[in-house]
Coordinates of C-alpha atoms in Angstrom, one line a residue:
X150 CA 0.0 0.0 0.0
X151 CA 1.1 3.6 -0.8
X152 CA 1.7 5.6 2.4
X153 CA 0.1 9.1 2.5
X154 CA 2.0 12.3 3.2
X155 CA 1.7 12.7 7.0
X156 CA 1.8 16.1 8.7
X157 CA 4.8 15.8 11.0
X158 CA 3.4 18.3 13.5
X159 CA 1.1 15.4 14.6
X160 CA 2.1 12.3 16.5
X161 CA 1.0 9.3 14.4
X162 CA 0.6 5.6 15.1
X163 CA -0.5 3.5 12.0
X164 CA -0.8 -0.1 11.1
X165 CA -2.7 -1.8 8.4
X166 CA -2.7 -5.6 7.9
X167 CA -4.2 -8.2 5.7
X168 CA -6.9 -9.6 7.9
X169 CA -6.7 -13.1 6.5
X170 CA -2.9 -13.6 6.2
X171 CA -1.7 -11.1 8.9
X172 CA 0.7 -9.6 6.3
X173 CA 1.6 -6.0 7.2
X174 CA 0.5 -3.7 4.4
X175 CA 1.3 -0.3 6.0
X176 CA 3.0 0.9 9.1
X177 CA 4.3 4.1 10.6
X178 CA 5.4 4.2 14.3
X179 CA 3.0 1.4 15.1
X180 CA 4.4 1.1 18.7
X181 CA 4.0 4.7 19.6
X182 CA 1.3 5.2 22.3
X183 CA -1.4 7.7 21.5
X184 CA -4.3 9.1 23.4
X185 CA -7.2 7.3 21.8
X186 CA -10.3 9.1 23.1
X187 CA -13.3 6.7 22.7
X188 CA -11.4 3.7 21.2
X189 CA -11.1 2.0 24.6
X190 CA -14.9 1.6 24.7
X191 CA -14.3 -1.5 22.6
X192 CA -12.9 -3.2 25.7
X193 CA -16.0 -2.1 27.6
X194 CA -18.1 -3.7 25.0
X195 CA -16.2 -6.9 25.3
X196 CA -16.8 -7.1 29.0
X197 CA -20.4 -6.3 28.6
X198 CA -20.8 -9.0 25.9
X199 CA -19.0 -11.5 28.1
X200 CA -21.5 -10.7 31.0
X201 CA -24.5 -11.1 28.7
X202 CA -23.2 -14.4 27.5
X203 CA -22.4 -15.9 30.9
X204 CA -25.6 -14.5 32.5
X205 CA -24.1 -11.9 34.9
X206 CA -26.1 -9.4 32.9
X207 CA -29.5 -9.9 31.3
X208 CA -30.2 -8.1 28.0
X209 CA -33.2 -6.5 29.8
X210 CA -31.4 -5.3 32.9
X211 CA -31.7 -1.5 33.2
X212 CA -28.7 0.7 33.5
X213 CA -28.1 2.9 36.5
X214 CA -26.7 6.4 36.1
X215 CA -24.9 7.9 39.1
X216 CA -24.8 11.7 39.3
X217 CA -21.0 11.7 39.5
X218 CA -20.9 9.9 36.1
X219 CA -23.3 12.2 34.2
X220 CA -21.6 13.6 31.0
X221 CA -22.8 15.1 27.8
X222 CA -21.1 15.7 24.4
X223 CA -20.8 12.5 22.4
X224 CA -24.0 10.4 22.1
X225 CA -27.8 10.6 22.5
X226 CA -28.7 9.2 25.9
X227 CA -28.1 12.5 27.8
X228 CA -30.8 14.1 25.5
X229 CA -33.3 11.3 26.0
X230 CA -36.3 11.6 28.2
X231 CA -36.1 8.0 29.5
X232 CA -32.4 7.2 30.3
X233 CA -33.0 3.9 32.0
X234 CA -32.4 1.9 28.8
X235 CA -31.5 -1.8 28.8
X236 CA -27.9 -3.0 29.0
X237 CA -28.2 -4.3 25.5
X238 CA -29.5 -1.0 24.2
X239 CA -26.8 0.9 26.2
X240 CA -24.1 -1.2 24.5
X241 CA -25.7 -0.4 21.1
X242 CA -25.6 3.3 21.8
X243 CA -21.9 3.0 22.6
X244 CA -21.2 1.1 19.4
X245 CA -23.4 3.3 17.2
X246 CA -22.9 6.9 18.5
X247 CA -20.0 6.4 21.1
X248 CA -22.5 7.3 23.8
X249 CA -20.6 8.8 26.7
X250 CA -23.4 8.6 29.3
X251 CA -24.1 5.0 28.4
X252 CA -20.4 4.2 28.5
X253 CA -20.1 5.6 32.1
X254 CA -23.1 3.7 33.2
X255 CA -21.8 0.4 31.9
X256 CA -18.3 1.0 33.2
X257 CA -19.8 1.6 36.7
X258 CA -21.9 -1.6 36.4
X259 CA -18.9 -3.7 35.4
X260 CA -16.3 -2.0 37.6
X261 CA -13.6 0.4 36.3
X262 CA -10.8 -2.0 37.4
X263 CA -12.4 -4.9 35.7
X264 CA -12.8 -3.0 32.4
X265 CA -9.2 -1.8 32.7
X266 CA -8.1 -5.4 33.0
X267 CA -9.8 -6.5 29.7
X268 CA -6.9 -5.3 27.5
X269 CA -4.3 -6.8 29.7
X270 CA -6.1 -10.1 29.7
X271 CA -5.9 -10.0 25.9
X272 CA -2.2 -9.7 26.1
X273 CA -2.0 -6.0 25.3
X274 CA 0.8 -4.0 27.0
X275 CA 0.2 -0.5 25.9
X276 CA -3.4 -0.2 25.2
X277 CA -6.3 0.2 27.7
X278 CA -9.6 1.8 28.5
X279 CA -8.2 3.8 31.4
X280 CA -11.0 5.9 32.9
X281 CA -14.6 7.1 32.9
X282 CA -15.5 9.8 30.4
X283 CA -15.4 13.2 32.1
X284 CA -16.6 16.6 31.1
X285 CA -13.3 18.0 32.5
X286 CA -10.1 16.2 33.3
X287 CA -8.8 17.9 36.4
X288 CA -5.5 17.5 38.2
X289 CA -5.2 14.2 40.0
X290 CA -7.6 12.4 37.6
X291 CA -6.4 9.7 35.3
X292 CA -4.6 11.4 32.3
X293 CA -6.9 10.1 29.5
X294 CA -9.9 7.9 29.0
X295 CA -8.0 5.5 26.8
X296 CA -4.6 5.0 25.2
X297 CA -3.1 2.6 22.8
X298 CA -0.8 1.7 19.9
X299 CA -1.8 1.0 16.4
X300 CA 0.0 -2.4 16.4
X301 CA -2.2 -3.6 19.3
X302 CA -5.3 -2.0 18.1
X303 CA -5.1 -3.4 14.6
X304 CA -4.5 -6.8 16.2
X305 CA -7.6 -6.4 18.3
X306 CA -9.8 -5.8 15.3
X307 CA -8.3 -8.7 13.4
X308 CA -8.8 -11.1 16.3
X309 CA -12.4 -9.7 16.8
X310 CA -13.3 -10.4 13.2
X311 CA -11.9 -13.9 13.5
X312 CA -14.1 -14.4 16.6
X313 CA -11.1 -14.9 18.8
X314 CA -11.9 -12.4 21.6
X315 CA -13.7 -14.3 24.3
X316 CA -16.1 -16.9 22.8
X317 CA -17.2 -16.6 19.2
X318 CA -20.6 -15.4 20.6
X319 CA -18.9 -12.6 22.5
X320 CA -17.0 -11.4 19.5
X321 CA -20.2 -11.7 17.4
X322 CA -22.1 -9.5 19.9
X323 CA -19.4 -6.8 19.8
X324 CA -19.1 -6.9 16.0
X325 CA -22.9 -6.4 15.8
X326 CA -22.6 -3.2 18.0
X327 CA -19.7 -1.9 15.9
X328 CA -21.5 -2.5 12.7
X329 CA -23.9 0.3 13.7
X330 CA -21.2 2.9 14.1
X331 CA -22.4 6.1 12.3
X332 CA -19.1 8.0 12.3
X333 CA -17.6 7.4 8.9
X334 CA -15.9 10.9 9.0
X335 CA -12.4 9.7 9.0
X336 CA -10.6 6.8 7.3
X337 CA -14.0 5.1 6.7
X338 CA -15.2 8.0 4.7
X339 CA -13.3 6.6 1.7
X340 CA -15.5 3.5 1.7
X341 CA -18.5 5.7 0.5
X342 CA -21.0 3.8 2.8
X343 CA -24.3 5.1 4.0
X344 CA -23.3 6.3 7.4
X345 CA -26.6 5.5 8.9
X346 CA -27.2 2.1 7.2
X347 CA -24.3 -0.2 6.6
X348 CA -24.9 -3.1 9.1
X349 CA -24.8 -5.3 6.0
X350 CA -22.4 -5.2 3.1
X351 CA -23.1 -2.0 1.2
X352 CA -21.2 0.1 -1.5
X353 CA -19.1 -2.2 -3.6
X354 CA -19.9 -5.1 -1.2
X355 CA -18.0 -3.5 1.6
X356 CA -18.7 -4.7 5.1
X357 CA -17.4 -2.5 7.9
X358 CA -16.9 -2.9 11.7
X359 CA -15.1 0.0 13.3
X360 CA -14.8 2.4 16.2
X361 CA -13.6 6.0 16.1
X362 CA -12.4 8.5 18.7
X363 CA -12.3 12.3 18.5
X364 CA -11.1 15.1 20.7
X365 CA -10.0 18.7 20.0
X366 CA -6.4 17.3 19.5
X367 CA -7.0 13.7 18.3
X368 CA -8.5 11.6 15.6
X369 CA -8.5 7.8 15.7
X370 CA -10.2 5.1 13.5
X371 CA -9.8 1.4 14.0
X372 CA -11.6 -1.3 12.2
X373 CA -12.0 -4.5 10.1
X374 CA -13.3 -4.1 6.6
X375 CA -14.0 -6.8 4.0
X376 CA -14.8 -6.6 0.3
X377 CA -15.1 -9.0 -2.5
X378 CA -11.3 -9.0 -3.0
X379 CA -10.1 -9.4 0.6
X380 CA -10.1 -8.0 4.1
X381 CA -8.0 -5.6 6.2
X382 CA -7.6 -4.8 9.8
X383 CA -6.4 -1.3 10.6
X384 CA -5.7 1.3 13.2
X385 CA -4.7 4.9 12.5
X386 CA -4.2 7.4 15.4
X387 CA -3.1 11.0 15.3
X388 CA -2.5 13.3 18.3
X389 CA -1.5 17.0 18.3
X390 CA -2.0 18.0 21.9
X391 CA 1.1 20.1 22.0
X392 CA 0.5 21.9 18.7
X393 CA -0.6 25.5 18.5
X394 CA -2.5 24.7 15.3
X395 CA -5.7 22.5 14.9
X396 CA -4.5 19.8 12.7
X397 CA -7.7 17.9 12.1
X398 CA -7.8 18.9 8.3
X399 CA -4.5 17.5 7.3
X400 CA -5.0 14.5 9.7
X401 CA -8.3 13.5 8.2
X402 CA -7.1 14.1 4.7
X403 CA -4.3 11.6 5.3
X404 CA -6.7 9.1 6.9
X405 CA -8.9 9.3 3.9
X406 CA -6.0 8.5 1.6
X407 CA -5.3 5.4 3.7
X408 CA -8.9 4.5 3.5
X409 CA -8.9 4.8 -0.3
X410 CA -5.9 2.5 -0.6
X411 CA -7.8 0.0 1.6
X412 CA -11.0 0.3 -0.5
X413 CA -9.1 -0.3 -3.7
X414 CA -7.4 -3.4 -2.2
X415 CA -10.6 -5.1 -0.8
X416 CA -12.8 -4.3 -3.7
X417 CA -10.5 -4.4 -6.7
X418 CA -12.7 -1.6 -8.2
X419 CA -12.3 1.9 -9.2
X420 CA -13.7 4.6 -6.8
X421 CA -16.9 4.9 -9.0
X422 CA -18.5 2.7 -11.6
X423 CA -17.2 3.4 -15.2

């Protein structure tokens, strides 16, 4: 794969692999640790799926929202009249719209230390969901909600698609939630999918399961994408916390270039029908 031109004012961690063979197709500083915003929610979803499978949670259990965990911003639940949704629906909100309030309620139900341990139990050394989502991160609080490297995150998505994280049923549940992700604004924009309706294979036969993360200084997109000519697992993270310039435009442009290289590889087709 052809690497894009990367803005060197940002810190990057990138890895793209053939999801079937494991062959590395593209890498740039894949072991650099980046702040990954909402990406760590994947590990929460794995824990919730495990509890639904083994009976510790029932799909119809209602979430509880403590006042200390109330947040707004990303998601829909904070705007909903009835916020006591089921555990199953809360997980879907996390997968579909990266819902912060649903995330905090589910972390509290599982226990933060338990959710933190999910990545370690998968053998990851520098990737983790680290803390609740907070409206403000004050001195003395954990430094970030999640962190990770592209090498480990691309591996997570490859293993997830192979149904190797937990039981096959656990992986299947998480893939179902991630298939609903409506944020195709980054790398996945190149796949030209309907952002609101791609749970099944869509444009050019592309099937996507992914998770994104955004802050004022970060963009991250990790996923597994399959087309008629192959499949790819990817993780692309960019941080620019220390920059005095907002770099989201060049960062997203580079992510879309990577996405286009992936789209071409997995479909074997031109960008539009000729």
